Each structure stands twice: as C-alpha cells, then as structure tokens.
Coordinates of C-alpha atoms in Angstrom, one line a residue:
Chain C
M810 CA 0.0 0.0 -0.1
T811 CA 1.1 3.3 -0.8
I812 CA 0.6 6.2 1.6
Q813 CA -0.5 9.2 0.0
E814 CA 1.0 12.3 1.5
P815 CA -2.1 14.7 1.6
A816 CA -1.8 17.6 -0.6
A817 CA -2.2 20.0 2.6
A818 CA 0.9 18.6 4.0
L819 CA 2.7 20.1 1.2
A820 CA 1.7 23.5 1.3
N821 CA 3.1 25.4 4.2
F822 CA 1.9 28.7 5.3
T823 CA 3.0 31.6 3.8
H824 CA 3.0 35.5 4.9
Q825 CA 3.1 38.1 2.4
I826 CA 4.9 41.1 3.1
R827 CA 5.0 44.5 1.7
V828 CA 8.6 45.7 1.0
G829 CA 8.5 49.3 0.6
W830 CA 10.8 52.5 0.4
G831 CA 11.5 52.7 3.9
D832 CA 12.8 49.1 4.1
C833 CA 15.3 49.8 1.6
D834 CA 18.9 51.3 2.5
P835 CA 21.1 53.4 -0.2
A836 CA 22.0 50.3 -1.9
R837 CA 18.4 50.3 -3.2
I838 CA 17.8 46.7 -1.6
A839 CA 16.0 46.1 1.7
Y840 CA 18.4 46.6 4.5
T841 CA 19.9 43.4 6.1
G842 CA 18.7 44.7 9.4
R843 CA 15.1 44.5 8.3
L844 CA 15.1 41.1 7.1
P845 CA 15.1 39.3 10.4
W846 CA 12.3 41.5 11.3
F847 CA 10.4 40.2 8.4
A848 CA 11.0 36.9 9.2
L849 CA 9.7 37.0 13.1
E850 CA 6.8 38.8 11.7
A851 CA 6.2 35.8 9.5
I852 CA 6.7 33.8 12.4
D853 CA 3.9 35.7 14.3
A854 CA 1.6 35.3 11.6
W855 CA 1.9 31.8 11.3
W856 CA 0.9 31.4 15.1
E857 CA -1.7 33.9 14.3
H858 CA -3.0 31.8 11.5
N859 CA -2.6 28.3 13.6
L860 CA -3.9 29.5 17.0
G861 CA -7.4 30.9 15.8
G862 CA -6.2 34.3 15.2
D863 CA -3.7 34.4 18.6
G864 CA -0.4 35.8 17.7
W865 CA 2.7 36.4 20.0
F866 CA 0.5 39.1 21.9
Q867 CA -2.3 37.1 22.6
M868 CA -0.3 34.0 23.5
E869 CA 1.6 36.0 25.9
L870 CA -1.2 38.2 27.4
D871 CA -4.0 35.9 27.3
R872 CA -2.6 32.3 27.2
G873 CA 0.2 32.8 29.5
T874 CA 2.9 31.6 27.3
G875 CA 5.9 33.4 25.8
T876 CA 8.0 31.8 23.2
P877 CA 11.4 34.0 23.3
F878 CA 14.3 33.1 20.7
V879 CA 17.4 31.5 21.8
H880 CA 18.8 31.2 18.0
M881 CA 18.4 32.5 14.5
S882 CA 20.4 31.8 11.7
I883 CA 20.1 33.3 8.3
D884 CA 21.7 32.6 4.7
F885 CA 20.9 35.6 2.7
R886 CA 20.6 34.4 -1.0
A887 CA 19.4 37.5 -3.4
P888 CA 18.7 41.1 -2.8
I889 CA 15.1 41.9 -2.0
T890 CA 13.6 45.2 -3.6
P891 CA 10.2 46.6 -3.3
R892 CA 9.5 45.4 -7.1
H893 CA 7.8 42.3 -5.8
R894 CA 5.9 41.2 -2.5
L895 CA 8.1 39.1 -0.1
I896 CA 6.3 35.6 0.3
C897 CA 7.9 34.0 3.7
E898 CA 7.0 30.4 3.8
V899 CA 6.9 29.2 7.6
W900 CA 6.8 25.9 9.0
P901 CA 7.8 24.4 12.4
C902 CA 10.8 22.0 11.6
K903 CA 11.2 20.7 15.5
L904 CA 9.1 20.7 18.6
G905 CA 11.0 19.7 21.8
T906 CA 9.7 19.4 25.1
S907 CA 10.0 23.1 26.2
S908 CA 11.4 24.6 22.6
I909 CA 10.3 25.0 19.0
G910 CA 12.2 25.6 15.8
F911 CA 11.2 27.1 12.7
R912 CA 12.2 27.5 9.1
V913 CA 11.4 30.4 7.2
N914 CA 12.1 30.8 3.1
A915 CA 11.5 34.2 1.8
R916 CA 10.9 34.7 -1.9
Q917 CA 10.2 37.3 -4.1
D918 CA 9.1 36.2 -7.8
D919 CA 9.7 32.7 -7.1
K920 CA 13.4 33.5 -6.3
L921 CA 15.0 32.4 -2.9
C922 CA 15.7 35.7 -1.2
F923 CA 16.9 34.3 2.2
E924 CA 16.2 31.1 4.3
G925 CA 16.5 31.1 8.1
K926 CA 16.3 29.1 11.0
F927 CA 14.8 29.9 14.5
I928 CA 14.5 28.5 17.8
C929 CA 12.1 29.5 20.4
V930 CA 11.5 28.1 24.1
F931 CA 8.5 28.1 25.7
I932 CA 8.3 30.1 29.0
T933 CA 6.1 31.4 31.9
P934 CA 5.9 35.3 31.1
D935 CA 5.8 36.3 34.9
T936 CA 9.1 34.3 35.9
F937 CA 10.5 34.2 32.4
T938 CA 11.3 30.3 33.2
S939 CA 11.0 27.8 30.5
K940 CA 8.2 25.5 30.6
P941 CA 6.9 22.2 28.6
A942 CA 4.9 23.2 25.7
P943 CA 1.3 23.6 26.5
H944 CA -0.8 20.6 25.2
D945 CA -3.1 22.4 23.0
I946 CA -0.3 24.1 21.4
R947 CA 1.8 20.7 21.1
D948 CA -1.3 19.4 19.3
I949 CA -1.7 21.8 16.9
V950 CA 2.1 22.0 15.9
T951 CA 2.8 18.4 15.9
P952 CA 1.1 17.7 12.5
L953 CA 2.5 20.6 10.9
L954 CA 6.0 19.4 11.6
R955 CA 8.2 19.2 8.4
P956 CA 12.0 18.5 8.1
E957 CA 14.1 21.3 7.8
Chain P
M1256 CA -30.0 68.8 -13.0
T1257 CA -28.6 67.3 -9.9
I1258 CA -24.9 66.1 -10.3
Q1259 CA -25.0 62.7 -8.6
E1260 CA -21.4 62.1 -7.1
P1261 CA -20.3 58.9 -7.8
A1262 CA -20.2 56.5 -5.1
A1263 CA -16.4 55.7 -5.8
A1264 CA -15.4 59.1 -5.3
L1265 CA -16.7 59.1 -1.7
A1266 CA -14.5 56.1 -0.8
N1267 CA -11.1 56.8 0.0
F1268 CA -8.2 54.4 -0.6
T1269 CA -7.4 52.1 2.3
H1270 CA -3.9 50.5 3.2
Q1271 CA -4.3 47.7 6.0
I1272 CA -1.4 47.0 8.3
R1273 CA -0.7 44.0 10.6
V1274 CA 0.2 45.3 14.0
G1275 CA 2.4 42.5 15.6
W1276 CA 4.0 42.1 19.0
G1277 CA 7.3 43.5 17.5
D1278 CA 5.5 47.0 16.7
C1279 CA 4.4 47.1 20.7
D1280 CA 6.2 48.6 23.6
P1281 CA 6.2 47.6 27.6
A1282 CA 2.9 49.6 27.7
R1283 CA 1.3 46.8 25.6
I1284 CA 0.6 49.2 22.6
A1285 CA 2.1 50.1 19.6
Y1286 CA 4.8 52.3 20.2
T1287 CA 4.3 56.0 19.0
G1288 CA 7.6 55.8 16.9
R1289 CA 6.0 53.2 14.6
L1290 CA 2.9 55.3 13.7
P1291 CA 4.4 57.8 11.4
W1292 CA 6.2 54.6 10.0
F1293 CA 2.9 53.2 9.5
A1294 CA 1.3 56.2 8.0
L1295 CA 4.0 56.5 5.4
E1296 CA 4.1 53.0 4.7
A1297 CA 0.1 53.9 3.8
I1298 CA 1.2 56.9 1.5
D1299 CA 3.6 54.9 -0.3
A1300 CA 1.1 52.4 -0.7
W1301 CA -1.5 55.1 -2.0
W1302 CA 1.1 55.9 -4.9
E1303 CA 1.5 52.2 -5.6
H1304 CA -2.3 52.0 -5.9
N1305 CA -2.9 54.9 -8.0
L1306 CA 0.3 54.9 -10.2
G1307 CA 0.1 51.3 -11.7
G1308 CA 2.0 49.8 -8.9
D1309 CA 4.7 52.4 -8.6
G1310 CA 5.5 53.4 -5.4
W1311 CA 8.2 55.7 -4.1
F1312 CA 10.8 53.6 -4.9
Q1313 CA 9.9 53.3 -8.7
M1314 CA 8.8 56.9 -8.8
E1315 CA 12.5 57.9 -7.8
L1316 CA 14.3 55.3 -9.8
D1317 CA 12.0 54.7 -12.5
R1318 CA 10.3 58.1 -13.0
G1319 CA 12.8 60.4 -11.7
T1320 CA 10.3 62.0 -9.2
G1321 CA 11.0 62.2 -5.6
T1322 CA 8.6 63.6 -3.1
P1323 CA 10.3 64.1 0.3
F1324 CA 8.5 65.1 3.3
V1325 CA 8.6 68.9 4.6
H1326 CA 6.0 68.7 7.4
M1327 CA 4.1 65.8 9.2
S1328 CA 1.4 66.4 11.9
I1329 CA -0.4 63.7 13.8
D1330 CA -2.8 63.6 16.7
F1331 CA -2.9 60.1 18.4
R1332 CA -6.7 59.5 19.6
A1333 CA -6.5 55.9 20.8
P1334 CA -3.9 53.1 21.6
I1335 CA -3.4 50.7 18.9
T1336 CA -3.0 47.0 19.6
P1337 CA -1.9 43.7 17.8
R1338 CA -5.9 42.8 18.2
H1339 CA -7.2 44.6 15.1
R1340 CA -5.6 45.3 11.9
L1341 CA -4.9 48.9 11.4
I1342 CA -6.8 50.5 8.7
C1343 CA -5.0 53.4 7.2
E1344 CA -7.3 55.7 5.0
V1345 CA -5.3 57.9 2.6
W1346 CA -6.2 60.8 0.4
P1347 CA -4.6 63.9 -1.2
C1348 CA -6.0 67.0 0.3
K1349 CA -4.0 69.6 -1.4
L1350 CA -2.0 69.7 -4.6
G1351 CA 0.2 72.8 -5.0
T1352 CA 2.5 73.6 -8.1
S1353 CA 5.4 71.3 -6.6
S1354 CA 3.9 70.1 -3.4
I1355 CA 1.1 67.5 -2.3
G1356 CA -0.7 67.3 1.0
F1357 CA -2.1 63.8 2.5
R1358 CA -4.3 63.0 5.0
V1359 CA -4.2 59.9 6.9
N1360 CA -6.8 58.5 9.3
A1361 CA -5.9 55.4 11.2
R1362 CA -8.6 53.1 12.6
Q1363 CA -9.0 49.8 14.4
D1364 CA -12.2 48.2 14.8
D1365 CA -13.7 51.3 13.4
K1366 CA -12.3 53.4 16.2
L1367 CA -10.3 56.4 14.9
C1368 CA -6.6 55.7 16.5
F1369 CA -4.8 58.8 14.6
E1370 CA -5.2 61.1 12.0
G1371 CA -2.1 62.9 10.4
K1372 CA -1.3 65.3 7.9
F1373 CA 1.5 65.2 5.9
I1374 CA 3.2 67.8 3.0
C1375 CA 5.7 66.6 0.3
V1376 CA 7.2 68.3 -2.3
F1377 CA 8.2 67.2 -5.7
I1378 CA 12.1 67.1 -6.3
T1379 CA 14.4 66.2 -9.2
P1380 CA 16.4 63.3 -7.3
D1381 CA 19.7 63.8 -8.7
T1382 CA 20.1 67.6 -7.5
F1383 CA 17.4 67.4 -4.8
T1384 CA 15.6 70.6 -6.1
S1385 CA 11.9 71.2 -6.2
K1386 CA 10.0 71.0 -9.6
P1387 CA 6.5 71.3 -10.7
A1388 CA 4.3 67.9 -10.2
P1389 CA 4.8 65.8 -13.3
H1390 CA 1.4 66.3 -15.4
D1391 CA 0.7 62.5 -15.4
I1392 CA 1.0 62.4 -11.7
R1393 CA -1.1 65.9 -11.5
D1394 CA -3.8 64.4 -13.6
I1395 CA -4.0 61.2 -11.7
V1396 CA -4.1 62.9 -8.3
T1397 CA -6.6 66.0 -9.2
P1398 CA -9.8 63.9 -9.4
L1399 CA -8.7 62.3 -6.2
L1400 CA -8.6 65.5 -4.1
R1401 CA -10.5 65.8 -1.2
P1402 CA -10.9 68.4 1.5
E1403 CA -9.0 67.9 4.7
Chain Z
M1093 CA 19.6 95.9 38.3
T1094 CA 20.0 93.8 35.8
I1095 CA 18.7 89.9 35.9
Q1096 CA 21.6 88.1 34.8
E1097 CA 20.1 84.8 32.9
P1098 CA 21.9 81.8 34.4
A1099 CA 24.1 80.1 32.0
A1100 CA 22.6 77.1 32.6
A1101 CA 19.3 78.3 31.3
L1102 CA 20.6 78.8 28.1
A1103 CA 22.2 75.6 27.3
N1104 CA 19.3 73.0 26.4
F1105 CA 20.4 69.4 26.9
T1106 CA 21.1 67.4 23.6
H1107 CA 21.2 64.0 22.9
Q1108 CA 23.3 62.8 20.1
I1109 CA 22.4 60.2 17.7
R1110 CA 24.6 58.0 15.1
V1111 CA 23.0 58.2 11.8
G1112 CA 23.9 54.9 9.8
W1113 CA 23.6 53.2 6.6
G1114 CA 20.6 51.4 8.0
D1115 CA 18.8 54.4 8.7
C1116 CA 19.0 55.6 5.2
D1117 CA 16.8 54.9 2.3
P1118 CA 17.5 54.9 -1.3
A1119 CA 17.8 58.5 -1.6
R1120 CA 20.7 58.0 0.3
I1121 CA 19.3 60.5 3.2
A1122 CA 17.8 59.3 6.8
Y1123 CA 14.4 58.0 5.9
T1124 CA 11.6 60.2 7.1
G1125 CA 10.0 57.5 9.2
R1126 CA 13.2 57.3 11.5
L1127 CA 12.9 61.0 12.0
P1128 CA 10.1 60.9 14.7
W1129 CA 12.0 57.9 16.0
F1130 CA 15.0 59.8 16.8
A1131 CA 13.1 62.6 18.3
L1132 CA 11.3 60.3 20.6
E1133 CA 14.7 58.9 21.6
A1134 CA 16.1 62.1 22.5
I1135 CA 12.8 62.9 24.7
D1136 CA 13.5 59.5 26.3
A1137 CA 17.1 60.3 27.0
W1138 CA 16.1 64.0 28.4
W1139 CA 13.9 62.1 31.0
E1140 CA 17.0 59.8 31.6
H1141 CA 19.0 62.8 32.1
N1142 CA 16.9 64.9 34.4
L1143 CA 15.0 62.0 36.3
G1144 CA 18.4 60.5 37.8
G1145 CA 18.8 57.9 35.1
D1146 CA 15.2 57.1 34.7
G1147 CA 13.9 57.1 31.0
W1148 CA 10.3 56.0 30.0
F1149 CA 10.9 52.2 31.1
Q1150 CA 11.9 53.3 34.6
M1151 CA 9.0 55.9 34.7
E1152 CA 6.5 53.4 33.8
L1153 CA 7.7 50.4 35.6
D1154 CA 9.4 51.7 38.5
R1155 CA 7.4 55.1 39.2
G1156 CA 4.1 54.1 38.0
T1157 CA 3.8 57.2 35.5
G1158 CA 3.2 56.8 31.6
T1159 CA 3.4 60.0 29.4
P1160 CA 2.0 58.5 26.3
F1161 CA 2.0 61.3 23.2
V1162 CA -1.2 62.9 22.1
H1163 CA 0.3 64.9 19.3
M1164 CA 3.3 65.6 17.3
S1165 CA 4.2 67.9 14.7
I1166 CA 7.7 68.1 12.5
D1167 CA 9.0 70.6 10.1
F1168 CA 11.6 69.0 8.0
R1169 CA 14.6 71.7 7.0
A1170 CA 17.3 69.8 5.5
P1171 CA 18.2 66.3 4.9
I1172 CA 20.0 64.1 7.4
T1173 CA 23.0 61.8 6.2
P1174 CA 25.5 59.8 8.3
R1175 CA 28.1 62.1 7.6
H1176 CA 27.6 63.7 10.8
R1177 CA 26.2 62.9 14.2
L1178 CA 22.7 64.1 14.7
I1179 CA 22.6 66.4 17.7
C1180 CA 19.0 66.5 19.1
E1181 CA 18.4 69.7 21.6
V1182 CA 15.4 68.9 23.7
W1183 CA 13.6 71.2 25.9
P1184 CA 10.2 71.3 27.6
C1185 CA 7.9 74.1 26.5
K1186 CA 4.7 73.8 28.3
L1187 CA 3.7 72.0 31.8
G1188 CA -0.2 71.9 32.0
T1189 CA -1.8 70.0 35.1
S1190 CA -1.7 66.8 33.4
S1191 CA 0.6 67.2 30.1
I1192 CA 4.0 68.3 29.1
G1193 CA 5.1 69.6 25.5
F1194 CA 8.4 69.3 24.3
R1195 CA 10.4 71.0 21.3
V1196 CA 13.1 69.0 19.6
N1197 CA 15.6 70.8 17.3
A1198 CA 17.9 68.4 15.3
R1199 CA 21.0 69.7 14.0
Q1200 CA 24.0 68.3 11.7
D1201 CA 27.1 70.2 11.4
D1202 CA 25.1 73.0 13.1
K1203 CA 22.3 73.2 10.4
L1204 CA 18.9 72.6 11.5
C1205 CA 17.5 69.3 10.2
F1206 CA 14.4 69.3 11.8
E1207 CA 12.1 70.9 14.4
G1208 CA 9.3 69.2 16.0
K1209 CA 6.7 69.8 19.0
F1210 CA 5.2 67.0 21.0
I1211 CA 2.7 66.7 23.6
C1212 CA 2.3 64.0 26.1
V1213 CA -0.1 63.3 29.0
F1214 CA 0.6 61.9 32.5
I1215 CA -1.0 58.8 32.9
T1216 CA -1.4 55.8 35.4
P1217 CA -0.2 52.8 33.4
D1218 CA -2.7 50.3 35.1
T1219 CA -5.8 52.3 34.0
F1220 CA -4.2 54.0 30.9
T1221 CA -5.9 57.0 32.5
S1222 CA -4.7 60.7 32.5
K1223 CA -3.7 61.9 36.3
P1224 CA -2.0 65.3 37.4
A1225 CA 2.0 65.3 36.7
P1226 CA 3.7 63.8 39.9
H1227 CA 4.9 66.5 42.2
D1228 CA 8.8 65.5 42.3
I1229 CA 8.6 65.4 38.1
R1230 CA 6.8 69.1 38.5
D1231 CA 9.5 70.2 40.8
I1232 CA 12.1 69.0 38.1
V1233 CA 10.7 70.1 35.0
T1234 CA 9.4 73.5 36.0
P1235 CA 12.8 75.2 36.3
L1236 CA 13.7 73.7 32.8
L1237 CA 10.8 75.3 31.0
R1238 CA 11.5 77.5 27.9
P1239 CA 9.5 79.1 25.3
E1240 CA 8.7 77.2 22.2
Chain L
M610 CA 61.3 33.1 24.5
T611 CA 58.1 34.0 25.7
I612 CA 55.9 36.0 22.9
Q613 CA 54.3 38.5 24.7
E614 CA 50.8 39.1 23.4
P615 CA 50.4 43.0 22.9
A616 CA 47.8 44.5 25.2
A617 CA 45.9 45.9 22.2
A618 CA 45.5 42.9 20.7
L619 CA 43.5 41.8 24.0
A620 CA 41.1 45.0 23.7
N621 CA 38.6 44.7 20.8
F622 CA 36.7 47.6 19.7
T623 CA 33.4 48.1 21.6
H624 CA 30.4 50.2 20.5
Q625 CA 27.9 51.4 23.3
I626 CA 24.0 51.3 22.6
R627 CA 21.3 53.1 24.2
V628 CA 18.6 50.6 24.3
G629 CA 15.3 52.6 25.3
W630 CA 11.6 52.2 25.6
G631 CA 11.0 52.0 21.7
D632 CA 13.3 49.1 21.4
C633 CA 11.2 46.9 24.0
D634 CA 8.1 44.8 23.5
P635 CA 5.4 43.9 25.6
A636 CA 7.6 41.4 27.6
R637 CA 9.6 44.5 28.7
I638 CA 12.7 43.3 27.1
A639 CA 14.3 44.5 23.8
Y640 CA 12.6 43.1 21.0
T641 CA 14.5 39.9 19.2
G642 CA 14.1 41.9 15.9
R643 CA 16.0 44.7 17.3
L644 CA 18.9 42.8 18.2
P645 CA 20.4 42.1 14.7
W646 CA 20.0 45.6 14.1
F647 CA 21.9 46.5 17.1
A648 CA 24.7 44.0 15.8
L649 CA 24.8 45.3 12.6
E650 CA 25.2 49.0 13.9
A651 CA 28.0 47.9 15.9
I652 CA 29.9 46.5 12.8
D653 CA 29.1 49.7 10.9
A654 CA 30.5 51.6 13.8
W655 CA 33.5 49.1 13.8
W656 CA 34.3 50.4 10.0
E657 CA 33.9 53.9 11.0
H658 CA 36.4 53.3 13.6
N659 CA 39.0 51.5 11.8
L660 CA 38.6 53.4 8.3
G661 CA 39.1 57.0 9.7
G662 CA 35.4 57.7 9.9
D663 CA 34.2 56.1 7.1
G664 CA 31.2 53.6 7.7
W665 CA 29.1 51.5 5.3
F666 CA 27.7 54.6 4.1
Q667 CA 31.0 56.2 3.0
M668 CA 32.6 53.1 1.9
E669 CA 29.5 52.5 -0.8
L670 CA 29.4 56.0 -1.8
D671 CA 33.1 57.3 -1.6
R672 CA 35.3 54.3 -1.8
G673 CA 33.3 52.2 -4.1
T674 CA 32.9 49.1 -1.9
G675 CA 30.0 47.7 -0.6
T676 CA 30.0 44.6 1.9
P677 CA 26.4 43.0 1.9
F678 CA 25.5 40.1 4.2
V679 CA 25.5 36.6 3.2
H680 CA 25.2 34.8 6.7
M681 CA 24.3 35.8 10.3
S682 CA 23.8 33.5 13.1
I683 CA 23.1 34.6 16.8
D684 CA 22.7 32.9 19.9
F685 CA 20.5 35.0 22.5
R686 CA 21.7 34.3 26.0
A687 CA 19.9 36.7 28.2
P688 CA 17.3 39.4 27.9
I689 CA 18.2 43.0 27.3
T690 CA 16.7 45.9 29.0
P691 CA 16.8 49.8 29.1
R692 CA 18.5 49.3 32.7
H693 CA 21.9 49.2 31.3
R694 CA 23.7 50.5 28.0
L695 CA 24.4 47.7 25.6
I696 CA 28.1 47.1 25.0
C697 CA 29.0 45.4 21.6
E698 CA 32.6 44.1 21.3
V699 CA 33.3 43.7 17.6
W700 CA 36.3 42.1 15.9
P701 CA 36.7 40.4 12.5
C702 CA 37.5 36.9 12.8
K703 CA 38.0 36.0 9.4
L704 CA 39.4 37.6 6.1
G705 CA 38.9 35.6 2.7
T706 CA 39.8 36.7 -0.8
S707 CA 36.5 38.7 -1.0
S708 CA 34.8 38.1 2.4
I709 CA 35.2 39.1 5.9
G710 CA 33.6 37.7 9.1
F711 CA 32.8 39.5 12.1
R712 CA 32.1 38.2 15.6
V713 CA 29.7 40.7 17.9
N714 CA 29.6 39.8 21.6
A715 CA 26.9 42.1 23.3
R716 CA 26.8 42.9 27.2
Q717 CA 25.0 44.5 29.6
D718 CA 26.4 45.0 33.0
D719 CA 29.2 42.7 32.2
K720 CA 26.7 40.0 31.5
L721 CA 26.5 38.5 27.9
C722 CA 23.3 39.0 26.4
F723 CA 23.9 37.8 22.8
E724 CA 26.7 36.4 20.6
G725 CA 26.8 36.5 16.8
K726 CA 28.5 35.7 13.8
F727 CA 28.2 37.6 10.3
I728 CA 29.8 36.9 7.0
C729 CA 30.1 39.8 4.6
V730 CA 31.3 39.8 1.0
F731 CA 33.2 42.6 -0.8
I732 CA 31.2 43.9 -3.8
T733 CA 31.3 46.6 -6.6
P734 CA 28.2 48.4 -5.9
D735 CA 27.4 49.4 -9.5
T736 CA 27.3 45.8 -10.6
F737 CA 26.3 44.2 -7.2
T738 CA 29.2 41.9 -8.1
S739 CA 32.1 40.4 -5.6
K740 CA 35.4 41.4 -5.9
P741 CA 38.4 41.1 -3.8
A742 CA 38.8 43.1 -0.5
P743 CA 40.8 46.4 -1.5
H744 CA 44.2 46.4 -0.5
D745 CA 43.9 49.3 2.1
I746 CA 41.1 47.7 3.7
R747 CA 43.1 44.2 4.1
D748 CA 46.1 46.0 5.4
I749 CA 43.9 47.6 8.3
V750 CA 41.8 44.3 9.1
T751 CA 44.7 41.7 9.0
P752 CA 46.2 43.0 12.3
L753 CA 42.9 43.2 14.0
L754 CA 41.9 39.7 13.0
R755 CA 41.3 37.2 16.1
P756 CA 39.9 33.8 16.6
E757 CA 36.2 33.2 16.7

C-alpha cells in the first residue's frame, strides 16, 4: 500500500510582506537589519494563523505562554526590493519538550532571497522560566512539523 | 439637474497594516515611534495603488521624481494593539505647483486611532531640487483630491 | 539692576544620535519614518538625564507614571545623512496640569535638519487614565521650561 | 623566549548602544527583531572607527566598496533591557579573498546577552558583483583579526 501524502501537508503557510521604500537602504535593496524583522513577523503570523487568531501578543497576554528566541541563523541568497511582494514560507521543523524550531524561506518572484532557522523556548512570562509546550499548542504544531 | 457624486469618489483608498508584537512597547500598545512609519507606508501604498504599481521606489528610480516630506502633524486619539488590523485611510487633500498634501486616518475596529497631515514636495532626485508636479501625476491626483 | 540669565538656562540638553547606513533610504538620506523615532529617543534621553537615570522604561515600571503622546508636529528643514552625528536639542516648553510639551531641534554640522513639537499626557499605566503630573516631576521640569 | 601578546590585541573595539523604551516589546525586554539591528550598527561603527570615520555609507558612496551580508547567526543568552547600556564588542574573525567575518558579543552589566557571527562579501556597488577586498582595507583588517 502506498501512503499518499495529503496535498495539504505539502503546502506550508505563507505570509506576504509589502517591501517598501522605507525598508531599503542606500544600496536600493531591503536593509539586512530589516530581514530578521520580516522573518519574525512571518513566524508571528504563522502562530496567528494556527492558533485561531492568536499571535505572540495574545499568546503572552491571554494564554500565559511566551516563546522568546534563543537562536537565529539566516543565509541571504538574493537582494530584496520593493518590486515584488516578499512571500515568507514558514513551517515548524522541530518540537522539543520546551522548545520549537522554525524554518522561514523568503522568496520574491519565485526566487529564494533568504532562508533562516529559528529556535524559541516556551516560557511562563511572569517568571521568564522555561516550561513544557502547552498541550493544546503541541497538538496543533505536531501535525504541521516538516523536516528542515 | 442634480449632479450625482459617484459612489467611488466617496470611498478613499485604505491600506491595511498587520500590527504585531514587535510593533508594541512595554505599555503593550504600538510604540508611538512606529505610527508615523505606518502612516508613511500607507502613503507609499497609496501611490502604488494609483500609479499602476509604482510606489516611492519606482517613482524615484524609474520615473525620476522624488517626494520628500517637509511636514508631518499627527494627533493620537486611541491606543493601537495587535488585536485588530490597522486600517489606514489615505487621501490627497492639497496639490500645489510643486507640493502635495495627504491626510491619513488610521482606525482599528472602526475607532479612530490617529489622524495625520503630511506635506511633500516634488523634486528631481539627482539635484534634490523642487520641481512642478509631473503632468501625468497631476492628472491622476487631481480627481482624487478631497478636503482635509 | 540687571537680571543675569543663568548660563545653565541657556544650554538645553542635547542628545547625540549616530545616523548610520541602516537609517537611510534609497535617496541616501535618513528615511523620514526614522526621524520621529530619533526625536522620541531624544525625549526619552532627556527624561533619563533629568530623572536620575530613569527614562520612560523606569518611569512606567518603577515610578508608575506613563507619558503617552497625544500630538506630534515636525517640520523637516534639511536632509540628514551619516556624515555627521545628529545633535538633538530637547527642552520642555509647556507643563499643564496633566500634560507636558517638548520641543526637539535636530542639527547636523550646525544646520537645523528638523524641528518638532510633541505633547504628552501623564497617565497611570494600569488604567491608562490621565493624572496630574507627579510633584517630584513637576519640581524637576518647571525650572527647565523655556518658550517654544 | 616568551612571545608577549600585545595589550592592544586583547582589547577589541566596543560600540555602546542606548537601549530605550521604543526598543522593547510587551515582555519588557528588547525585541528580538531589534537585536540583529544593534549588531549591524556595531559592525558599521567598527568600520567607521577603523577606516578613519568611514562607515558603510562612505564605503559604498565614496570608496566604491559595498559589503552586503551573506550570513548571520546569533545566539541569544540573556534578555536586554533599558536598565544598562548595551556594550557590543566587535572583531573580525576571518578575512577571505572577497569575504570578511565578524563576531559581535553584546553585554549588559558585564553579562553576555547575545553573541553573533556575521559574514559579508566585498562587492562593486554598481554591478553588485563580488570583488577582492581592497588592499587598504585588507591592510587595516589583517592585524585586527582574532579567532572566533
């Protein structure tokens, strides 16, 4: 028997960013310092999409779970300009007991512009101490996991 | 004879901004320093919408016309949070020989959050000297003018 | 009798900002959206200088007083580049019962680049409701007041 | 014979950043998206310090050499707040034919907050193509190289 991978599993969440004049530097491309910001916005939007509209703001204030970053690593492949929207593909690639890893691939006009890996830990905001990923979040993330 | 004002003339352009965690400060509202940035993005998007996809980037690099700001004035009416998208209504309120004025009204959940007035001048980028508004731009802007 | 204006009264607080590549846009000048951010940083630094090291962060979290903005108005006089430090002169120009007004004049190489006026209100952070300026703050601000 | 390591070799360049209210997020620590920006500012300041006042802006516009990033990797060790200045230690750790690697260690109150590694390539701005590091820059960087 051949297990058919469902089509939905192949399509990762994408978040679209409007790159504008103010994002660009004198080299007339998006400033490097803006690109991690874009990637983080895409991850925040990924949570919002998957947690019923709750992004980091609601996770921290309403759900009592923060997910600060402990690592980011980005390879910049091609310049980004305002001539196309930036399409950020986001997927979780690792779920540990109290950590989660994300991949973000950002493309313009179908060209890979940067790819990044990000690791966050689950914490209790009041004490800023790590904790296991909440069960409801674990249940939502697990089926969305994909290899790096 | 009664001239009917077309419905389209009443509806100003709106630009939607996703307010996220990273836009907020420790008071848990969008940081004041981000709000002029939002307003400018909305004006850039207004140009893009009305100039066939050309925002400030293409205006400067492809069309040879820059529009730097000489004035901004903003009244902050209500806090902005990530709980709603920020809807920025933009319209040109004045077109001088070599200047253009914009109004930006930003709302969340139908509530006015800030309202601003912005004045830009048309310039030749190479010399950074003012010039009359190009004819094609004047023709596009004139029918969109509305009172402050 | 001639009233001698004390020397100290003539010298307003200045805050120096390093304008860098990442602050500039494709026109090769500091992006307009960054300039209110600079002005706000200068006002935050003014508080820090005058409240014994307490800027907005400590005012809100340690002293229980927030000062959100209700108005800003900026005239942009000359382009700003990374070729000089930006010297932001800050002074309070009005102290109402529960509000405070600031002026910020920003210069590069002795040339006025922008001048702005800002109005904030004193609030209780927990309720986001206005309150009279605390006495200790009023005592510190009053002798520093200067006309617009 | 004991080779004495010169004292100068031990002291890397440091760049001080004022972390303010506007850099912080609702968790009341500096927003992760701001930290790469801080690191880049520190590298820009490193160039300025070592190239006679020329940062990225002057390198690109006056010297005809750009140094876009191809990689960044950051480990976040401790939260950053406005309660201390952020001291960013910067040093070059690798100089290839047409690339340069930097390390940035950022501390507050003597505590390591983040450490990052960054790789840039030397390019000709007009064509955005890589080129060997200019001789004068190579001569300046070489004696400053230190292991990762």
